[in-house]
mmCIF file of C-alpha atoms in Angstrom:
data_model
loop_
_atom_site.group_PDB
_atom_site.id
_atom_site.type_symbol
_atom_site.label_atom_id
_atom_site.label_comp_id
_atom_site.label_asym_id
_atom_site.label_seq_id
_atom_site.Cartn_x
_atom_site.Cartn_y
_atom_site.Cartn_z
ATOM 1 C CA UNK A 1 -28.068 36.004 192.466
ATOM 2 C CA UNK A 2 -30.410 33.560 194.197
ATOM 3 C CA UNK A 3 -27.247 31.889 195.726
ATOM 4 C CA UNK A 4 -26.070 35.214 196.946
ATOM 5 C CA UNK A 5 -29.470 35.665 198.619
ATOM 6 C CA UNK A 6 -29.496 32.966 200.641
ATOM 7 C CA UNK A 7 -25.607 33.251 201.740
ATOM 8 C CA UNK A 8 -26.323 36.647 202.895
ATOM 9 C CA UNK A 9 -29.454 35.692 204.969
ATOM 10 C CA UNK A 10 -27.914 33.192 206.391
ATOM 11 C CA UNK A 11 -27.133 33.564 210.318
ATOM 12 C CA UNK A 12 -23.851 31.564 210.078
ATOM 13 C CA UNK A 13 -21.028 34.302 209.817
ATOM 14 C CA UNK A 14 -18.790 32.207 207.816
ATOM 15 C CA UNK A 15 -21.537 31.699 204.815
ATOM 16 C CA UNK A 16 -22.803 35.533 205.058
ATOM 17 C CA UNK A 17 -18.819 36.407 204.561
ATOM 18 C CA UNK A 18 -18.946 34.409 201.673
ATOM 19 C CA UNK A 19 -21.849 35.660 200.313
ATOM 20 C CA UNK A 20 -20.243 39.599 200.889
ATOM 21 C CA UNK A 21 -17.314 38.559 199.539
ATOM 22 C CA UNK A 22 -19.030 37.291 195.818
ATOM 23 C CA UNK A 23 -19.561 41.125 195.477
ATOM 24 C CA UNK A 24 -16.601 42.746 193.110
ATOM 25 C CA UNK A 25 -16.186 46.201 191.822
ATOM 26 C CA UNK A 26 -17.168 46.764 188.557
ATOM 27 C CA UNK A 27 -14.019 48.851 187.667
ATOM 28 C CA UNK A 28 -11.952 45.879 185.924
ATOM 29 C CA UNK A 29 -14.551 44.813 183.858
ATOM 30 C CA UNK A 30 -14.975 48.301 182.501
ATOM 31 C CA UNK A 31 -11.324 47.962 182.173
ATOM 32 C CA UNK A 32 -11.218 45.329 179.827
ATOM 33 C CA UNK A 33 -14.344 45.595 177.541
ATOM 34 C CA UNK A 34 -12.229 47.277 175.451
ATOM 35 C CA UNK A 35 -9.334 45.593 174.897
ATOM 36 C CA UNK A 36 -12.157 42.712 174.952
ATOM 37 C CA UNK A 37 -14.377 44.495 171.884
ATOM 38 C CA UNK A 38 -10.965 45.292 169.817
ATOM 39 C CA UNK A 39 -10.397 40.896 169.709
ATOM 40 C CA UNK A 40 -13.440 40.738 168.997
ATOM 41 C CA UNK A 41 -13.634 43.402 165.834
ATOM 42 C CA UNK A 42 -10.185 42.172 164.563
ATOM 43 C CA UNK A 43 -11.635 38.532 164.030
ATOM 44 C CA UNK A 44 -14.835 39.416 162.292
ATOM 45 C CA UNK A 45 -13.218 41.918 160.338
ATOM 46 C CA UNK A 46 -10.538 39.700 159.303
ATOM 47 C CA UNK A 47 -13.335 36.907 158.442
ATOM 48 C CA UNK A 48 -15.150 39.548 156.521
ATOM 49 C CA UNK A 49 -12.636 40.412 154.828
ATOM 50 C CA UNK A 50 -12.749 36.852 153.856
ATOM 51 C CA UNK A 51 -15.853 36.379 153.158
ATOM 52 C CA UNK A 52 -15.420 39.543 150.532
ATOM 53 C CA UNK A 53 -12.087 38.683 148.769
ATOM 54 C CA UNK A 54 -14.217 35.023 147.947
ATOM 55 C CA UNK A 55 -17.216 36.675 146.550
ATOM 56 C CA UNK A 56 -14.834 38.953 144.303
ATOM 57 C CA UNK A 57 -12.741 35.600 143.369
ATOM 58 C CA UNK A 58 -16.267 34.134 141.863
ATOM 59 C CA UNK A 59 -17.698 37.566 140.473
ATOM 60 C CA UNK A 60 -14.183 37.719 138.302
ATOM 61 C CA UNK A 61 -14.980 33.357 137.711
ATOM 62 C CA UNK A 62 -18.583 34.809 136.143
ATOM 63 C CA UNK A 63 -16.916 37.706 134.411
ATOM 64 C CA UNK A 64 -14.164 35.913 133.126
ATOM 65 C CA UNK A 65 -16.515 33.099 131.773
ATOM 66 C CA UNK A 66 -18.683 35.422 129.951
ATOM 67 C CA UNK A 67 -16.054 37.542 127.971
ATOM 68 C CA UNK A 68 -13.956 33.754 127.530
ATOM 69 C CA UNK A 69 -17.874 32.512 126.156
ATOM 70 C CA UNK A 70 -18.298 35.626 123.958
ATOM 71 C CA UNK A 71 -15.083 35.394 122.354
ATOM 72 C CA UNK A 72 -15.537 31.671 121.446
ATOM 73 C CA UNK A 73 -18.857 32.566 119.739
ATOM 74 C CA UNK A 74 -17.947 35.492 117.713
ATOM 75 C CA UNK A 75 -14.727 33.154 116.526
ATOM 76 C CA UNK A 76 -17.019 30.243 115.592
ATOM 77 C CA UNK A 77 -16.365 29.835 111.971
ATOM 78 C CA UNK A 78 -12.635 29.706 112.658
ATOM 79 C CA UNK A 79 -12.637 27.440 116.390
ATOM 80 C CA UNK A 80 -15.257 25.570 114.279
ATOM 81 C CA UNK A 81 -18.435 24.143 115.472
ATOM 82 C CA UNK A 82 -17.251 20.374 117.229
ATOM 83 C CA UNK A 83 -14.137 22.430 119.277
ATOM 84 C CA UNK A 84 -16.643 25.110 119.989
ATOM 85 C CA UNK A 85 -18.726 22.734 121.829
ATOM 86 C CA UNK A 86 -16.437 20.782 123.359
ATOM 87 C CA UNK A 87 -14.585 24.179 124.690
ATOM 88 C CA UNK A 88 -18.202 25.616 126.379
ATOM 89 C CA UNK A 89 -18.898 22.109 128.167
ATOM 90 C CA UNK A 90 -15.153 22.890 129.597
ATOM 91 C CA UNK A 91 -15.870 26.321 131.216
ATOM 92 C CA UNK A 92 -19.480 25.325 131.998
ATOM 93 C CA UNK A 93 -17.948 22.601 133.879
ATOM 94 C CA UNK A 94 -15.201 24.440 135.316
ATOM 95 C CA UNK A 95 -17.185 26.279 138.076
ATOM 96 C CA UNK A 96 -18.217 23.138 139.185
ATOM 97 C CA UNK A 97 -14.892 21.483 139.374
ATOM 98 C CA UNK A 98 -13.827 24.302 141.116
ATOM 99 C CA UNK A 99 -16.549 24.202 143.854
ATOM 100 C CA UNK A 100 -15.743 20.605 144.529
ATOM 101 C CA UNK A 101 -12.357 21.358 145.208
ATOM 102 C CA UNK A 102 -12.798 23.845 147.692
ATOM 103 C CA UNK A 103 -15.665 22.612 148.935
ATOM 104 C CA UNK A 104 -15.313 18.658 149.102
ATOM 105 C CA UNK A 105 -18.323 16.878 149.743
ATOM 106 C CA UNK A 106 -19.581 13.602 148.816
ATOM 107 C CA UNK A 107 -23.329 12.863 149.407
ATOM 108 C CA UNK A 108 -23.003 9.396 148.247
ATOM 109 C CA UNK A 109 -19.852 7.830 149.436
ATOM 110 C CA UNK A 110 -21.566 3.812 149.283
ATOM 111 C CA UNK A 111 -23.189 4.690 145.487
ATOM 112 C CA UNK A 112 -25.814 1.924 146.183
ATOM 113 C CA UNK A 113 -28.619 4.289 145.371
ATOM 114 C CA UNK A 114 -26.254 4.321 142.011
ATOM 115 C CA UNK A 115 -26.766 2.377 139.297
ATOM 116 C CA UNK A 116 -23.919 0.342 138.378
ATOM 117 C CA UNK A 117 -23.243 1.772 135.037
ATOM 118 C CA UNK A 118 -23.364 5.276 135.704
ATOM 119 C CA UNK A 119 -20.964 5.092 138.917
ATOM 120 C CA UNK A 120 -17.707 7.334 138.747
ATOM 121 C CA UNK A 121 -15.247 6.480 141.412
ATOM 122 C CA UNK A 122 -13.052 9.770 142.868
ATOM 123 C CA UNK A 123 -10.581 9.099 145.516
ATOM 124 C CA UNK A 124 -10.784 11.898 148.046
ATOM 125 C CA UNK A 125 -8.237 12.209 150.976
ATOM 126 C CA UNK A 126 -9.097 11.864 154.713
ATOM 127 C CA UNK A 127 -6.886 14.589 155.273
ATOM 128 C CA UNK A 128 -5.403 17.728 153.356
ATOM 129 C CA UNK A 129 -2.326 18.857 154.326
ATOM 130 C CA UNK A 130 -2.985 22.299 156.223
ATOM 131 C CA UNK A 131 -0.647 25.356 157.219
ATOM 132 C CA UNK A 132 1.305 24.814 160.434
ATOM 133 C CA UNK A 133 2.665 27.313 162.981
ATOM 134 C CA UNK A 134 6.178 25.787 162.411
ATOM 135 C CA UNK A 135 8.117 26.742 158.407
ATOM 136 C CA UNK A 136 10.711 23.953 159.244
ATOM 137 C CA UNK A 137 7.987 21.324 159.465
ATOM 138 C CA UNK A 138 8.263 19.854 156.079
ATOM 139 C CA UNK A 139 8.296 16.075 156.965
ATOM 140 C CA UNK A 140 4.823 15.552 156.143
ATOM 141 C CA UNK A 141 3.818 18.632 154.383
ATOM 142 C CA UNK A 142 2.319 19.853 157.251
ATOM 143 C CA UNK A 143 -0.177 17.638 157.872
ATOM 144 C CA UNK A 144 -0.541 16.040 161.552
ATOM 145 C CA UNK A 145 -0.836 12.243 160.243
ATOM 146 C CA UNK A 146 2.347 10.917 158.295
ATOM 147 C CA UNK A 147 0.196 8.497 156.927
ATOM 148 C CA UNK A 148 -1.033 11.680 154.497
ATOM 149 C CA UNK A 149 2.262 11.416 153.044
ATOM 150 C CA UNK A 150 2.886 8.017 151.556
ATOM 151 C CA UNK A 151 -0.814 8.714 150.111
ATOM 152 C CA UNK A 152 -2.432 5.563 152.235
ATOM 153 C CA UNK A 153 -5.267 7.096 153.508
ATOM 154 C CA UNK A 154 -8.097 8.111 151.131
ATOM 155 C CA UNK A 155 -12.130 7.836 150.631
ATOM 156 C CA UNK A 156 -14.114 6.278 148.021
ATOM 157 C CA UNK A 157 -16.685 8.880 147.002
ATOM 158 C CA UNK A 158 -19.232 7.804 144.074
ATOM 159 C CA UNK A 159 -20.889 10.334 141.842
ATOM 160 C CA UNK A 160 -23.383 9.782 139.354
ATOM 161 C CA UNK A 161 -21.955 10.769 135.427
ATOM 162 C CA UNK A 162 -25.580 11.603 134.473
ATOM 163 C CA UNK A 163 -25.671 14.272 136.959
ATOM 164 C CA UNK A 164 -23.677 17.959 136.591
ATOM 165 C CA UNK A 165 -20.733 18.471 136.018
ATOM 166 C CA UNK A 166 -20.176 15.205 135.078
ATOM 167 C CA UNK A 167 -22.568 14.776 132.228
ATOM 168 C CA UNK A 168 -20.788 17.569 130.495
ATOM 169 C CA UNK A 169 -18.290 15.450 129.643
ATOM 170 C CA UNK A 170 -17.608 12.248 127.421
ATOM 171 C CA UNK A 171 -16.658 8.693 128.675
ATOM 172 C CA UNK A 172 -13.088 9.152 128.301
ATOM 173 C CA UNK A 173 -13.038 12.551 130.067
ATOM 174 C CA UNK A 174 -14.579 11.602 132.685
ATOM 175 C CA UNK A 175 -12.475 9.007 133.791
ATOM 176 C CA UNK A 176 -9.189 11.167 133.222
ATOM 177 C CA UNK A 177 -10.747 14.383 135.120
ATOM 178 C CA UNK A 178 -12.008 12.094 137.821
ATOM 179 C CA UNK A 179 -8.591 11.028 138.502
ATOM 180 C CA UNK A 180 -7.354 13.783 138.484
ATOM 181 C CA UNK A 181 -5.905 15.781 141.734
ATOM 182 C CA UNK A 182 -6.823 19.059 141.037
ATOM 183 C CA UNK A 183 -9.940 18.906 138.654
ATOM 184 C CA UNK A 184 -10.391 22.703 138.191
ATOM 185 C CA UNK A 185 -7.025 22.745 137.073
ATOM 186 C CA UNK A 186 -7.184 19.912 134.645
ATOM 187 C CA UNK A 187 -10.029 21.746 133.034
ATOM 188 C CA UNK A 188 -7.816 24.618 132.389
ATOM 189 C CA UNK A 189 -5.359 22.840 130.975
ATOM 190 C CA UNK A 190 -7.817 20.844 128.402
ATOM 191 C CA UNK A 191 -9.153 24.278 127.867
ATOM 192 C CA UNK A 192 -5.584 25.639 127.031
ATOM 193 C CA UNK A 193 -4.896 22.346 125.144
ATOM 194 C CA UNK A 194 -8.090 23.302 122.574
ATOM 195 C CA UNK A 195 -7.559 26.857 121.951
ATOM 196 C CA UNK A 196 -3.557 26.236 121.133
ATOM 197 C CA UNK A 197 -4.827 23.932 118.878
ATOM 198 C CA UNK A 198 -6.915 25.967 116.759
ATOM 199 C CA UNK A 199 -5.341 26.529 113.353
ATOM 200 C CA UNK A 200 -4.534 30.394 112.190
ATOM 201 C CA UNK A 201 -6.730 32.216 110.033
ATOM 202 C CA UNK A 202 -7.008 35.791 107.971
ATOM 203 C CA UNK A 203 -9.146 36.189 111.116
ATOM 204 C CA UNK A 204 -8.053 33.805 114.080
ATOM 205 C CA UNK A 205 -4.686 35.185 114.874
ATOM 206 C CA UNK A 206 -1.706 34.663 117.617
ATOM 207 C CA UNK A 207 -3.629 38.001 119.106
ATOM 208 C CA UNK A 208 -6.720 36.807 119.331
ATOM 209 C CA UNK A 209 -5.221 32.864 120.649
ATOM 210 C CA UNK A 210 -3.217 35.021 123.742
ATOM 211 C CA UNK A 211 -6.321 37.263 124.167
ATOM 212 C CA UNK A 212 -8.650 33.789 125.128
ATOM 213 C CA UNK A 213 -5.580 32.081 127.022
ATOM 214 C CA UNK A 214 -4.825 34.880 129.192
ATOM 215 C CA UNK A 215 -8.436 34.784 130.418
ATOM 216 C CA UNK A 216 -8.156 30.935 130.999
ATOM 217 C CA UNK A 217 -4.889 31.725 133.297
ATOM 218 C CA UNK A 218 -7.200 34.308 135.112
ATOM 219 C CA UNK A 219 -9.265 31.693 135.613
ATOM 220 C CA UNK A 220 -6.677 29.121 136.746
ATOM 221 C CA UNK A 221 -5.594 31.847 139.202
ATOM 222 C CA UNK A 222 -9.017 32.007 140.804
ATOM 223 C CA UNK A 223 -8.098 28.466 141.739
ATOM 224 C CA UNK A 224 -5.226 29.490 143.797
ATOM 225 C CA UNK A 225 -6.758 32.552 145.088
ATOM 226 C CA UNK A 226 -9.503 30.181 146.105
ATOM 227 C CA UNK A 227 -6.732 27.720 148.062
ATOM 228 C CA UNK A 228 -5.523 30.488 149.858
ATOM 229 C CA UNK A 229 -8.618 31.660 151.291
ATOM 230 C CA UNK A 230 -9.584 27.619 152.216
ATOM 231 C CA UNK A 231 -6.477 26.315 153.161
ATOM 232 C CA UNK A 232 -5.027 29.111 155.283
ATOM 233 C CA UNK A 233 -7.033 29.957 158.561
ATOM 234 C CA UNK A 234 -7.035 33.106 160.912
ATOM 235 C CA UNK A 235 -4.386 32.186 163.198
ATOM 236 C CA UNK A 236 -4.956 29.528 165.788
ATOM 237 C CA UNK A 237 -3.337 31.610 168.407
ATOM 238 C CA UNK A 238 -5.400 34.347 168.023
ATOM 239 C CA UNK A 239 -8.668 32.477 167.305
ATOM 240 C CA UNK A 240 -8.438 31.040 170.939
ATOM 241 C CA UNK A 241 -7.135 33.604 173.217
ATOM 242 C CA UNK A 242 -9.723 35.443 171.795
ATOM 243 C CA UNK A 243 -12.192 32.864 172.950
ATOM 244 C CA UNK A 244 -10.597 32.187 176.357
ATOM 245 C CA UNK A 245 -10.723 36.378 176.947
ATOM 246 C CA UNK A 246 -14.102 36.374 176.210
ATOM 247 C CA UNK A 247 -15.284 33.348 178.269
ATOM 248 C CA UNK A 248 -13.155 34.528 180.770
ATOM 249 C CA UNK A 249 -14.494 37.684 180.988
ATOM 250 C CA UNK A 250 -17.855 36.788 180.817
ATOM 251 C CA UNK A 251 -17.661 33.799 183.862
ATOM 252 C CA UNK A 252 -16.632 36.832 185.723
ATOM 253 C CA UNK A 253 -19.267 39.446 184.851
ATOM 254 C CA UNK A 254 -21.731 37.967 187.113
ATOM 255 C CA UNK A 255 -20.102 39.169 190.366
ATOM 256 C CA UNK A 256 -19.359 43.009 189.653
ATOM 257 C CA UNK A 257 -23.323 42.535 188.555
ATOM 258 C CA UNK A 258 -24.814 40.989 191.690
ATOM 259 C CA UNK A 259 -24.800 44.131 193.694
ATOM 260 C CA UNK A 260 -26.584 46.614 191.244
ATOM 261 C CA UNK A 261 -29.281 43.999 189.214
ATOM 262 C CA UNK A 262 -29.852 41.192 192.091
ATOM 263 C CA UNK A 263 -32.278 38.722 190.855
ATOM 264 C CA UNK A 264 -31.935 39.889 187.424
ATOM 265 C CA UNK A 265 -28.032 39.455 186.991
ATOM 266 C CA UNK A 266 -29.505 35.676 185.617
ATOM 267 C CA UNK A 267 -31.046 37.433 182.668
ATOM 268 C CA UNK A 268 -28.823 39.971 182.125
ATOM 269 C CA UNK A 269 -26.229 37.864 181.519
ATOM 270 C CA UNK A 270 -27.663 35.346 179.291
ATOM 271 C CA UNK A 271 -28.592 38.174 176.515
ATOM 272 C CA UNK A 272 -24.986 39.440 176.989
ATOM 273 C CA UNK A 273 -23.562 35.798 176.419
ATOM 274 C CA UNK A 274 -25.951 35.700 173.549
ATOM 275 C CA UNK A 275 -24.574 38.556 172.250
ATOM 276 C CA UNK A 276 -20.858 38.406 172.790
ATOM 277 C CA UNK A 277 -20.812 35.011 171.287
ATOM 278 C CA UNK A 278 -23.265 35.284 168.446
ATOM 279 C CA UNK A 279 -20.109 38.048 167.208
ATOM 280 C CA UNK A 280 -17.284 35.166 168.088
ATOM 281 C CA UNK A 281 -19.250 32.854 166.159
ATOM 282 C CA UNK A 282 -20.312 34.753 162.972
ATOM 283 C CA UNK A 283 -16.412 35.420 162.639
ATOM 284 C CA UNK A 284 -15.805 31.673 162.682
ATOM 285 C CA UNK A 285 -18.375 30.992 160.221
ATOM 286 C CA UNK A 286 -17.687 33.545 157.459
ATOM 287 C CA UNK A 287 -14.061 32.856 157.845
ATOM 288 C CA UNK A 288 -14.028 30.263 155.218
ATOM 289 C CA UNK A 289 -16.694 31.423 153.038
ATOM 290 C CA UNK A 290 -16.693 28.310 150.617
ATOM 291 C CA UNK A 291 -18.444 26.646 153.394
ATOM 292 C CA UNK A 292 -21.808 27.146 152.845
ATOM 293 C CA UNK A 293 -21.288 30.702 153.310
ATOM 294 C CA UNK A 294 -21.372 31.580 149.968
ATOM 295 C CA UNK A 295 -24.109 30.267 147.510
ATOM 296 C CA UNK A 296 -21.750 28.876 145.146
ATOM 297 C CA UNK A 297 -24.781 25.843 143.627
ATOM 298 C CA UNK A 298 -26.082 29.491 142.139
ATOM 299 C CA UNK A 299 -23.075 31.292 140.516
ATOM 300 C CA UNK A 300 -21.998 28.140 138.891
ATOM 301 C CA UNK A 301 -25.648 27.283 137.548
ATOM 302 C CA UNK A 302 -25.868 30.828 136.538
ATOM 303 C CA UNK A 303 -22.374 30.451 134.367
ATOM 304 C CA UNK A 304 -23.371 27.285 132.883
ATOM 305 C CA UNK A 305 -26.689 28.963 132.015
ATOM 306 C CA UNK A 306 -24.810 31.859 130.769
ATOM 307 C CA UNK A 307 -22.276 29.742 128.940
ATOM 308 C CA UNK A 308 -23.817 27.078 127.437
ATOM 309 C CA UNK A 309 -26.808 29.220 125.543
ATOM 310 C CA UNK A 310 -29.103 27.420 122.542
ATOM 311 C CA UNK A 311 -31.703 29.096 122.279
ATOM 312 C CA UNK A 312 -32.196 31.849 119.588
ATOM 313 C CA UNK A 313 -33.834 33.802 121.884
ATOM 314 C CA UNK A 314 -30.938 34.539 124.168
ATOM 315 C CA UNK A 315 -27.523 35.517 124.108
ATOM 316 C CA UNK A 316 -27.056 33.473 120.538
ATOM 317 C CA UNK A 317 -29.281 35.665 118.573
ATOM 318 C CA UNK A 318 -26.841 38.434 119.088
ATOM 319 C CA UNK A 319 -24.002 36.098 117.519
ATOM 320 C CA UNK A 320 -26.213 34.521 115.125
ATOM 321 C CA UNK A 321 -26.896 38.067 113.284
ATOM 322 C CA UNK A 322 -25.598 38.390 109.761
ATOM 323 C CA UNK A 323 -24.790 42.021 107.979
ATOM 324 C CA UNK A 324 -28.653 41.999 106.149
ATOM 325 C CA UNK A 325 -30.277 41.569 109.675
ATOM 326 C CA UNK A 326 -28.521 44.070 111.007
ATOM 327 C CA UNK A 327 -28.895 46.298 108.485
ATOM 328 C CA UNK A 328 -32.999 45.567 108.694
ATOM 329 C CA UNK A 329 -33.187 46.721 112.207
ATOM 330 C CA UNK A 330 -33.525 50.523 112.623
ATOM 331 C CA UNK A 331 -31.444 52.291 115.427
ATOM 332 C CA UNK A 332 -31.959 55.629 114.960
ATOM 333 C CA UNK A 333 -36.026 55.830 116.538
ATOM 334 C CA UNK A 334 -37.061 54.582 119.707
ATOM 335 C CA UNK A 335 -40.026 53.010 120.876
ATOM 336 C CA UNK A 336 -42.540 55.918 121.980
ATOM 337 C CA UNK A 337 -40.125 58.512 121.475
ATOM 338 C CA UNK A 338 -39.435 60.857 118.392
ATOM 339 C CA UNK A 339 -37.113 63.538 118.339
ATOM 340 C CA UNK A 340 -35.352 65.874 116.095
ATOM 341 C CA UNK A 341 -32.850 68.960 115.997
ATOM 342 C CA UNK A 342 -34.172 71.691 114.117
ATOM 343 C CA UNK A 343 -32.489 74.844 112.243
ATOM 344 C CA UNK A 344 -31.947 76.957 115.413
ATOM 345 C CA UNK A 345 -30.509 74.346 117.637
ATOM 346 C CA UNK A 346 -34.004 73.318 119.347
ATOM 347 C CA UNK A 347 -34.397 69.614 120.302
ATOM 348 C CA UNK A 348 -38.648 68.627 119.355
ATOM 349 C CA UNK A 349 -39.722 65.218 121.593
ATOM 350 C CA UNK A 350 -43.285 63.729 120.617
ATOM 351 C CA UNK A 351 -43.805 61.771 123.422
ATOM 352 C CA UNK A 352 -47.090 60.950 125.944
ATOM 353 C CA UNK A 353 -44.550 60.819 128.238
ATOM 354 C CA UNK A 354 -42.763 63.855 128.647
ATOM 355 C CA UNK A 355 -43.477 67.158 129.992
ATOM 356 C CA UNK A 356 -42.204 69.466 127.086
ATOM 357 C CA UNK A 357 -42.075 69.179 123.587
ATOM 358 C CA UNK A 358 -39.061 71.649 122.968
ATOM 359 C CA UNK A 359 -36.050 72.310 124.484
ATOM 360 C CA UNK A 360 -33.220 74.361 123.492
ATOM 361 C CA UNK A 361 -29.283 72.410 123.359
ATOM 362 C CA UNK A 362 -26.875 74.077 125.815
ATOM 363 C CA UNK A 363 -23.571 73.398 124.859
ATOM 364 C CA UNK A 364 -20.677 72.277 127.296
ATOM 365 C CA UNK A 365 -17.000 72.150 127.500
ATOM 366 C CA UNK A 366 -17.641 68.781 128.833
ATOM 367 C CA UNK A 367 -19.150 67.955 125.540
ATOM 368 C CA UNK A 368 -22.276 67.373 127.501
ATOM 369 C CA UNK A 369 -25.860 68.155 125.982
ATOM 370 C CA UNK A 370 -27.924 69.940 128.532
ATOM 371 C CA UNK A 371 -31.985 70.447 128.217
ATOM 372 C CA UNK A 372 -32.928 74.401 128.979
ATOM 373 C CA UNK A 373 -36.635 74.710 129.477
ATOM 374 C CA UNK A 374 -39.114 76.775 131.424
ATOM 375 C CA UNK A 375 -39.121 73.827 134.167
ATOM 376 C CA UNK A 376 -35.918 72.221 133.708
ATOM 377 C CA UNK A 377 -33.310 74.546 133.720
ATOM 378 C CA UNK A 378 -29.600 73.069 132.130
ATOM 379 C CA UNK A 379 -30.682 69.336 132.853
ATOM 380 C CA UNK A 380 -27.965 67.341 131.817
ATOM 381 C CA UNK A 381 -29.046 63.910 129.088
#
């Protein structure tokens, strides 16, 4: 605008045409803002949608692991105690894994801050073979380097074994899961491997085996669920014409702006830059959501929390109760709260608490009880 200024007080006629001719209508703009704001709401709801679909993926990983950890602790006596423990360091360790694989990352690649001893090597590749625009290009899996192919290029990442998820499992494991190519997967399969071998019982039956493998195949599916979402990227056609609309329309705005704001078409446009790309970018950074989108350090601690329990206090005392503790604890009062049906269908509460001491029962087809009182009048409980 302060360029403008100065071509239009200028007393040469060729630089004052200029400066009249930097002046556009703002009728093509107005135009395309809206074939502008559609791009724009297709991306970040396609990222979104994203984003979503991978929190579900590890909300069914946490489900999954719970019901998988409850059945292996009501079976105890038949999985036995040593398989039991071994087959909880598995699925604590599996979210992990998992994380790791979509997500690969290695903070130490030189281990020198590593002692010796407690160095695991895991070869990582440079490059992963990604989805290409092109279903006939199959001569190097789709990767852009053939060198991916014959397996030649890879990086030597060092972890520590006293560190998670690597402490949850022996010597020998480690060194076979730490070769492995897909770790999550191998952990299913070890996981598979130890329920198939747990010998039939009067209660351990082929019902209850299937019932704990198909919830370790739901959890091997998260892995692919998981690959789709990281491997396969909102198309690269879209993704920049997108961009090149929007940067195109935006080098433009400043001319059909001049005439109407003047000195403050400088301003105006920088908050509307801010703004236009703040949206383009928040679609490119929730559109893989395993990269530090999603919290994932906190749903697998929370499994392995949730998995691997010791103390009496938590989930184990629930396992851990025979038939005489049961039958010592009393379920029919509640803390605070005494009630009881007398002869002519009234409900008596003794309680500091509530408002009313008697209410009559109103009866439902629903098979709903319903409180009838002077202040609450058919209040369904």
């Amino acid at each position: 605008s302060a360029v403008h200024r100065l071509l239009m007080a200028s007393t040469n006629p060729v630089w004052a045409g200029l400066g009249a001719n930097l002046q556009v209508g703002p009728t093509a703009h107005s135009f395309l803002v809206s074939s502008l704001g559609l791009l724009l709401v297709f991306r970040t709801n396609s990222a979104y949608q994203r984003f979503a679909e991978g929190r579900q993926i590890w909300e069914r990983i946490l489900s999954e692991s719970r019901n998988l950890s409850r059945m292996m602790n009501l079976y105890r006596p038949d999985i036995g105690d040593e398989r039991r423990s071994r087959m909880t360091q598995l699925l604590a360790a599996f979210p992990y894994m998992l994380r790791h694989h979509i997500r690969p990352k290695c903070l130490k690649c030189n281990g020198k801050n590593i002692p010796k001893e407690n160095r695991i090597l895991l070869p990582e590749p440079l490059f992963e073979p990604v989805e290409t625009r092109h279903d006939d290009d199959k001569t190097n899996g789709g990767s852009t380097d053939p060198m991916v192919l014959r397996g030649g290029l890879t990086s030597e990442c060092w972890v520590d074994k006293r560190t998670l998820p690597w402490s949850l499992f022996p010597g020998a494991a480690v060194a076979k899961v730490a070769n492995a190519k897909n770790r999550p997967l191998w952990t299913c399969d070890r996981l598979g491997r130890e329920i198939a071998s747990v010998a039939y019982s009067e209660n351990w039956t082929s019902r209850e085996r299937l019932t704990m493998l198909g919830k370790v195949e739901k959890l091997s599916n998260a892995i692919g669920e998981c690959e789709r979402i990281h491997q396969t990227a909102v198309p690269l056609n879209y993704a920049r014409h997108s961009l090149r609309s929007l940067t195109m329309w935006l080098f433009t705005l400043p001319f059909a702006l001049l005439r109407d704001y003047g000195l403050m078409t400088g301003p105006i446009m920088g908050a509307t830059a801010w703004l236009l790309f703040g949206v383009y970018q928040i679609g490119h950074s929730i559109e893989d959501p395993f990269q530090n989108t999603l919290r994932l350090s906190v749903l697998c601690e929370a499994i392995r929390k949730d998995v691997m329990t010791s103390s009496k206090d938590d989930r184990d005392a629930a396992y851990a109760a025979d038939d005489d503790d049961i039958a010592d604890e009393d379920w029919t009062t509640v803390t605070g709260v005494k009630s009881s049906v007398t002869s002519n269908k009234s409900l008596n509460f003794e309680s500091d608490d509530l408002l009313f001491e008697q209410a009559k029962i109103g009866e439902n087809k629903d098979n709903v009880v319903a409180l009838n009182t002077e202040d609450l009048m058919n209040q369904t409980v």
